[in-house]
Short mmCIF file of C-alpha atoms and ligand atoms in Angstrom, two decimals:
data_model
loop_
_atom_site.label_atom_id
_atom_site.label_comp_id
_atom_site.label_asym_id
_atom_site.label_seq_id
_atom_site.Cartn_x
_atom_site.Cartn_y
_atom_site.Cartn_z
CA MET N 1 0.00 0.00 0.00
CA ASN N 2 3.07 2.21 0.48
CA GLU N 3 2.80 3.59 -3.04
CA LEU N 4 2.14 6.88 -4.74
CA ILE N 5 1.07 7.46 -8.34
CA LEU N 6 2.48 10.57 -10.00
CA GLY N 7 -0.48 11.97 -11.94
CA THR N 8 1.20 13.57 -14.93
CA ASN N 9 1.56 12.76 -18.62
CA ASN N 10 4.47 15.17 -18.97
CA GLN N 11 7.71 13.15 -18.94
CA ASP N 12 9.82 16.17 -17.93
CA LYS N 13 7.68 16.89 -14.88
CA LEU N 14 7.65 13.16 -14.05
CA ARG N 15 11.47 13.03 -14.12
CA GLU N 16 11.74 16.01 -11.77
CA MET N 17 9.09 14.73 -9.35
CA LYS N 18 10.79 11.32 -9.21
CA ALA N 19 14.18 12.94 -8.52
CA LEU N 20 12.67 15.11 -5.77
CA LEU N 21 11.10 12.08 -4.07
CA ARG N 22 14.25 9.95 -4.29
CA GLY N 23 15.53 8.72 -0.94
CA SER N 24 12.10 8.60 0.69
CA LYS N 25 10.55 5.19 1.33
CA ILE N 26 7.60 6.00 -0.91
CA ARG N 27 7.16 3.59 -3.84
CA VAL N 28 6.59 5.84 -6.82
CA ARG N 29 4.69 4.73 -9.92
CA SER N 30 3.69 6.59 -13.05
CA LEU N 31 0.40 6.85 -14.95
CA ALA N 32 1.96 4.88 -17.81
CA GLU N 33 1.51 1.78 -15.64
CA PHE N 34 -2.26 2.25 -15.87
CA PRO N 35 -3.22 1.80 -19.52
CA GLY N 36 -6.49 3.36 -20.62
CA CYS N 37 -6.34 6.13 -18.05
CA PRO N 38 -8.38 9.07 -19.40
CA GLU N 39 -6.59 12.41 -19.66
CA ALA N 40 -8.09 15.04 -17.33
CA VAL N 41 -9.43 18.10 -19.16
CA GLU N 42 -7.59 21.14 -17.84
CA ASP N 43 -10.35 23.74 -17.99
CA GLY N 44 -9.86 25.32 -14.55
CA ARG N 45 -9.09 29.01 -14.14
CA THR N 46 -6.49 28.40 -11.44
CA PHE N 47 -3.54 26.05 -10.95
CA GLU N 48 -5.32 24.67 -7.90
CA ALA N 49 -8.52 23.83 -9.79
CA ASN N 50 -6.55 22.00 -12.48
CA ALA N 51 -4.30 20.16 -10.01
CA ARG N 52 -7.34 18.99 -8.05
CA LYS N 53 -9.11 17.87 -11.22
CA LYS N 54 -6.10 15.82 -12.37
CA ALA N 55 -5.58 14.22 -8.95
CA ARG N 56 -9.29 13.41 -8.58
CA THR N 57 -9.60 11.93 -12.10
CA TYR N 58 -6.44 9.80 -11.87
CA SER N 59 -7.04 8.60 -8.29
CA LEU N 60 -10.56 7.51 -9.20
CA PHE N 61 -9.29 5.61 -12.25
CA THR N 62 -6.35 3.92 -10.51
CA GLY N 63 -8.04 3.46 -7.12
CA LYS N 64 -4.81 4.73 -5.54
CA LEU N 65 -3.15 7.69 -3.86
CA VAL N 66 -2.25 10.20 -6.58
CA LEU N 67 -0.11 13.34 -6.56
CA ALA N 68 -0.80 15.70 -9.49
CA ASP N 69 1.02 18.92 -10.36
CA ASP N 70 -0.40 21.86 -12.26
CA SER N 71 2.26 24.43 -12.92
CA GLY N 72 3.28 27.32 -15.08
CA LEU N 73 4.92 30.68 -15.48
CA MET N 74 3.33 34.01 -14.52
CA VAL N 75 4.78 37.22 -15.97
CA TYR N 76 3.76 40.38 -14.11
CA ALA N 77 3.91 42.68 -17.16
CA LEU N 78 1.56 40.30 -18.99
CA ASN N 79 -1.01 40.29 -16.18
CA GLY N 80 0.03 36.83 -15.04
CA LYS N 81 0.15 35.19 -18.47
CA PRO N 82 0.82 32.54 -19.64
CA GLY N 83 -0.39 31.19 -16.25
CA VAL N 84 -2.67 28.16 -16.56
CA TYR N 85 -2.13 28.32 -20.34
CA SER N 86 1.64 27.83 -20.03
CA ALA N 87 1.71 24.49 -21.87
CA ARG N 88 -0.24 25.81 -24.88
CA PHE N 89 0.71 29.52 -24.83
CA ALA N 90 1.64 29.57 -28.54
CA GLY N 91 -1.33 27.42 -29.57
CA ALA N 92 -2.48 23.79 -29.51
CA ASN N 93 0.35 21.27 -30.04
CA CYS N 94 3.03 23.98 -29.84
CA SER N 95 6.57 23.17 -28.73
CA TYR N 96 8.43 24.52 -25.70
CA GLN N 97 10.48 26.55 -28.18
CA ASP N 98 7.37 28.12 -29.75
CA ASN N 99 6.22 29.23 -26.28
CA ASN N 100 9.60 30.74 -25.44
CA ARG N 101 9.75 32.59 -28.76
CA LYS N 102 6.30 34.07 -28.22
CA LEU N 103 7.18 35.14 -24.67
CA LEU N 104 10.45 36.82 -25.70
CA ARG N 105 8.65 38.60 -28.54
CA LEU N 106 5.95 39.96 -26.18
CA LEU N 107 8.62 41.24 -23.79
CA LYS N 108 10.92 42.65 -26.47
CA LYS N 109 12.67 45.89 -25.44
CA ARG N 110 11.20 45.76 -21.94
CA PRO N 111 13.81 46.66 -19.32
CA GLY N 112 14.87 44.51 -16.36
CA LEU N 113 12.25 45.32 -13.74
CA SER N 114 9.29 44.80 -16.04
CA ARG N 115 10.54 41.30 -16.86
CA ARG N 116 9.71 40.00 -13.38
CA ALA N 117 7.99 36.62 -13.28
CA LYS N 118 7.37 33.60 -11.10
CA PHE N 119 6.99 29.88 -11.58
CA VAL N 120 4.13 28.27 -9.67
CA SER N 121 3.56 24.61 -8.88
CA CYS N 122 0.31 23.54 -7.28
CA MET N 123 0.20 19.94 -6.09
CA ALA N 124 -2.97 18.08 -5.18
CA LEU N 125 -2.97 14.78 -3.30
CA TYR N 126 -6.10 12.65 -3.67
CA ASP N 127 -6.90 9.12 -2.51
CA ARG N 128 -9.54 7.26 -4.54
CA GLY N 129 -11.33 10.51 -5.45
CA LYS N 130 -11.03 12.15 -2.02
CA ALA N 131 -8.91 15.21 -1.29
CA VAL N 132 -6.03 14.69 1.14
CA ALA N 133 -4.01 17.89 0.60
CA CYS N 134 -3.26 20.73 -1.79
CA VAL N 135 -0.08 22.82 -1.58
CA LYS N 136 1.69 25.49 -3.61
CA GLY N 137 5.33 26.33 -4.29
CA GLU N 138 6.59 29.49 -6.00
CA CYS N 139 9.94 30.51 -7.44
CA HIS N 140 10.43 34.21 -8.16
CA GLY N 141 12.72 35.53 -10.87
CA SER N 142 12.79 37.28 -14.22
CA ILE N 143 12.69 36.59 -17.95
CA ALA N 144 16.06 36.64 -19.75
CA GLN N 145 16.62 38.75 -22.88
CA MET N 146 17.21 35.58 -24.89
CA SER N 147 16.96 31.83 -24.55
CA ARG N 148 20.05 30.36 -22.77
CA GLY N 149 21.00 26.77 -21.94
CA ALA N 150 19.78 23.32 -22.88
CA HIS N 151 19.02 21.79 -19.48
CA GLY N 152 15.52 21.29 -18.11
CA PHE N 153 12.38 21.83 -20.16
CA GLY N 154 9.63 24.32 -20.96
CA TYR N 155 10.44 27.90 -20.01
CA ASP N 156 13.69 26.93 -18.20
CA PRO N 157 15.99 28.55 -20.86
CA VAL N 158 14.29 31.94 -20.40
CA PHE N 159 13.81 31.99 -16.60
CA ILE N 160 16.45 33.43 -14.23
CA PRO N 161 15.68 32.64 -10.57
CA ALA N 162 15.99 35.66 -8.22
CA GLY N 163 19.50 36.20 -6.85
CA LEU N 164 21.16 34.09 -9.55
CA LYS N 165 22.66 34.94 -12.94
CA LYS N 166 22.02 31.72 -14.84
CA THR N 167 18.75 30.61 -16.37
CA PHE N 168 17.28 27.30 -15.21
CA GLY N 169 18.30 26.06 -18.66
CA GLU N 170 21.95 26.72 -17.79
CA MET N 171 21.72 24.89 -14.47
CA ILE N 172 22.08 21.15 -13.93
CA SER N 173 18.93 19.49 -12.62
CA SER N 174 20.21 19.15 -9.04
CA ALA N 175 20.82 22.93 -8.89
CA LYS N 176 17.34 23.75 -10.24
CA ASN N 177 15.82 21.23 -7.82
CA LYS N 178 17.27 23.13 -4.83
CA VAL N 179 15.31 26.32 -5.53
CA SER N 180 12.46 25.45 -7.86
CA HIS N 181 8.70 25.92 -7.38
CA ARG N 182 8.27 22.15 -7.72
CA TRP N 183 10.81 21.47 -4.98
CA LYS N 184 9.05 23.98 -2.70
CA ALA N 185 5.66 22.35 -3.26
CA LEU N 186 7.09 18.85 -2.75
CA LYS N 187 8.84 19.91 0.46
CA LYS N 188 5.40 20.80 1.84
CA VAL N 189 3.54 17.73 0.62
CA LYS N 190 6.18 15.04 1.26
CA PRO N 191 5.64 14.84 5.06
CA ILE N 192 1.87 14.70 4.44
CA ILE N 193 2.33 11.75 2.04
CA ILE N 194 4.65 9.92 4.46
CA ASN N 195 2.24 10.48 7.34
CA TYR N 196 -0.76 9.40 5.25
CA LEU N 197 0.91 6.18 4.10
CA ALA N 198 2.21 5.30 7.59
P1 ITT K 201 0.21 17.18 -17.13
O1 ITT K 201 -1.05 18.02 -17.07
O2 ITT K 201 -0.03 15.82 -17.67
O3 ITT K 201 0.91 17.14 -15.81
P2 ITT K 201 1.24 19.37 -18.73
O4 ITT K 201 2.50 19.59 -19.49
O5 ITT K 201 -0.05 19.66 -19.45
O6 ITT K 201 1.24 17.87 -18.17
P3 ITT K 201 0.70 21.60 -17.01
O7 ITT K 201 -0.67 21.76 -17.51
O8 ITT K 201 0.93 21.72 -15.53
O9 ITT K 201 1.32 20.20 -17.41
O10 ITT K 201 1.61 22.66 -17.79
C1 ITT K 201 2.87 22.94 -17.34
C2 ITT K 201 3.59 23.79 -18.35
O11 ITT K 201 4.21 24.89 -17.66
C3 ITT K 201 4.73 22.99 -18.98
O12 ITT K 201 4.32 22.41 -20.19
C4 ITT K 201 5.80 24.04 -19.16
O13 ITT K 201 5.58 24.73 -20.35
C5 ITT K 201 5.56 24.99 -17.99
N1 ITT K 201 6.36 24.60 -16.80
C6 ITT K 201 5.90 24.09 -15.62
N2 ITT K 201 6.92 23.83 -14.79
C7 ITT K 201 8.04 24.17 -15.43
C8 ITT K 201 9.40 24.12 -15.11
O14 ITT K 201 9.82 23.62 -13.96
N3 ITT K 201 10.27 24.54 -16.01
C9 ITT K 201 9.86 25.02 -17.20
N4 ITT K 201 8.60 25.10 -17.59
C10 ITT K 201 7.68 24.68 -16.72
#
C-alpha cells in the first residue's frame, strides 16, 4: 500500500518529481503503468482547480493515492500570463520553443524590472477521489533577454531565478531542484504523504 502514483503525462515533470522524491521510502509509480487512463481536461481558471481535477480523475481511475502537479509561469507585465495556459501559450500542439519565442517577442525591449515573473507549482494529493491535501510552491525571478541553456524543459531557458545569474536552462537538474517551485511544493507535501501512508 506504500505507493504513490504521480499523476502527470508530462515526462519532464515526471522526471523532476521522481528525482525530488528519491531517498524517501515511498514507492513511486507513473500513470503509464495504468493503460487506458483518461486524460483530465484542464479547464480550470487556477492552478489549484486543475491540479485537483487531475488528482481526482487519476485517483478515481487507478483506485490509488495520486499526486498531481499543475504548474506554469506568470509574468507580471503580462497580467500573469501565460499562467494556466503555459503548456499551450503559442497554440495547440506547440513546442516549448514556440512558447519561449512568443514570450520573448511579447517582452521585447522591456527593461529589467518589467521582466519580473514567477513559476508556480500547485500539487494536489487525492486518494480514490477524495482530497487529502493541496499545496503550492513558488519561485520568483525574471525573464532573460534571450533563450540560454539546454538543461531542463519548458520555459527553463528563459527563466532566471531571483539572486542568480544563470537561467534554469543553464543549471544542472540538481541545482534547479534546490530552488524550484516544484521542490518547494514537494517539500510541503512530502511529510503529508509519508504520514498518510504510515
Ligand atoms: P500534465 O497536465 O499531464 O501534468 P502538462 O504539461 O499539461 O502535463 P501543465 O498543464 O501543468 O502540465 O503545464 C505545465 C507547463 O508549464 C509545462 O508544459 C511548461 O511549459 C511549464 N512549466 C511548468 N513547470 C516548469 C518548469 O519547472 N520549467 C519550465 N517550464 C515549466
